[in-house]
Amino acid sequence: MGLSDHGAFWKKASPAVMLTDTALCRNPHYHRDTGRPNTLAYPAMAELTGGLYDALLELDRASRARSSSLPAGGGLIGARHDQG
């Protein structure tokens, strides 16, 4: 947990979640001084972000379906950002 960004929150007993794409296994520059923007795989990061967004929306839908007591805009996600 020493390299995780959420570890500090856990130490303070604050809720936090770590979503990982196993960066330590793929990028030898992760959490090192050599970690620069040109060492990142931006297309892969974009794909991961889209997948996480879709997964969170699905979890939100399931949360809303299980509970009719949620206030308007409640659930895991208050509003969809892809509406326009």
Coordinates of C-alpha atoms in Angstrom, one line a residue:
M1 CA 0.0 0.0 0.0
G2 CA 3.0 2.3 0.2
L3 CA 2.7 3.4 -3.5
S4 CA -1.1 3.8 -3.5
D5 CA -2.6 7.2 -3.5
H6 CA -5.6 6.1 -1.4
G7 CA -3.5 4.8 1.5
A8 CA -3.4 8.2 3.2
F9 CA -7.2 8.3 3.2
W10 CA -7.4 4.8 4.8
K11 CA -4.9 5.8 7.5
K12 CA -7.3 8.5 8.5
A13 CA -10.2 6.1 8.4
S14 CA -11.7 7.9 5.4
P15 CA -13.5 5.9 2.7
A16 CA -11.4 5.4 -0.4
V17 CA -11.1 3.0 -3.2
M18 CA -8.2 2.1 -5.4
L19 CA -8.8 1.3 -9.0
T20 CA -5.7 -0.1 -10.6
D21 CA -4.6 -1.1 -14.1
T22 CA -1.5 -2.8 -12.6
A23 CA 0.8 0.1 -13.6
L24 CA 3.7 -1.4 -11.8
C25 CA 3.7 -4.4 -14.1
R26 CA 3.5 -2.3 -17.3
N27 CA 5.4 1.0 -16.8
P28 CA 8.9 0.8 -15.2
H29 CA 8.7 4.6 -14.6
Y30 CA 5.6 4.4 -12.3
H31 CA 6.2 6.4 -9.1
R32 CA 9.8 7.2 -10.1
D33 CA 11.6 10.3 -11.1
T34 CA 11.7 9.1 -14.7
G35 CA 7.8 9.0 -14.8
R36 CA 7.1 11.7 -17.4
P37 CA 4.2 12.3 -19.6
N38 CA 5.9 10.8 -22.6
T39 CA 6.1 7.4 -20.8
L40 CA 2.4 7.1 -20.4
A41 CA 0.0 5.2 -22.7
Y42 CA -2.7 7.7 -23.3
P43 CA -4.9 5.6 -25.6
A44 CA -4.9 2.8 -23.0
M45 CA -5.7 5.3 -20.2
A46 CA -8.6 6.7 -22.2
E47 CA -10.0 3.2 -22.8
L48 CA -9.7 2.4 -19.1
T49 CA -11.4 5.6 -18.1
G50 CA -14.3 4.9 -20.5
G51 CA -14.7 1.4 -19.1
L52 CA -14.6 2.6 -15.5
Y53 CA -17.2 5.3 -16.3
D54 CA -19.5 2.6 -17.9
A55 CA -19.0 0.3 -14.9
L56 CA -19.9 3.1 -12.4
L57 CA -23.0 4.0 -14.4
E58 CA -24.1 0.3 -14.3
L59 CA -23.4 0.2 -10.5
D60 CA -25.5 3.3 -10.1
R61 CA -28.4 1.9 -12.1
A62 CA -28.3 -1.3 -9.9
S63 CA -28.1 0.8 -6.8
R64 CA -31.2 2.8 -7.8
A65 CA -33.1 -0.4 -8.8
R66 CA -32.5 -1.9 -5.4
S67 CA -33.7 1.1 -3.4
S68 CA -36.7 3.3 -4.1
S69 CA -35.9 5.4 -1.1
L70 CA -33.0 7.4 -2.7
P71 CA -33.7 11.1 -3.2
A72 CA -33.8 12.5 -6.7
G73 CA -30.2 12.7 -8.0
G74 CA -29.2 10.1 -5.5
G75 CA -27.5 6.8 -6.1
L76 CA -23.8 6.4 -6.7
I77 CA -23.7 9.1 -9.4
G78 CA -25.9 12.2 -9.1
A79 CA -26.0 13.1 -12.8
R80 CA -24.8 11.6 -16.0
H81 CA -22.2 13.7 -17.6
D82 CA -22.6 12.3 -21.1
Q83 CA -26.1 13.8 -21.5
G84 CA -26.2 16.8 -23.8

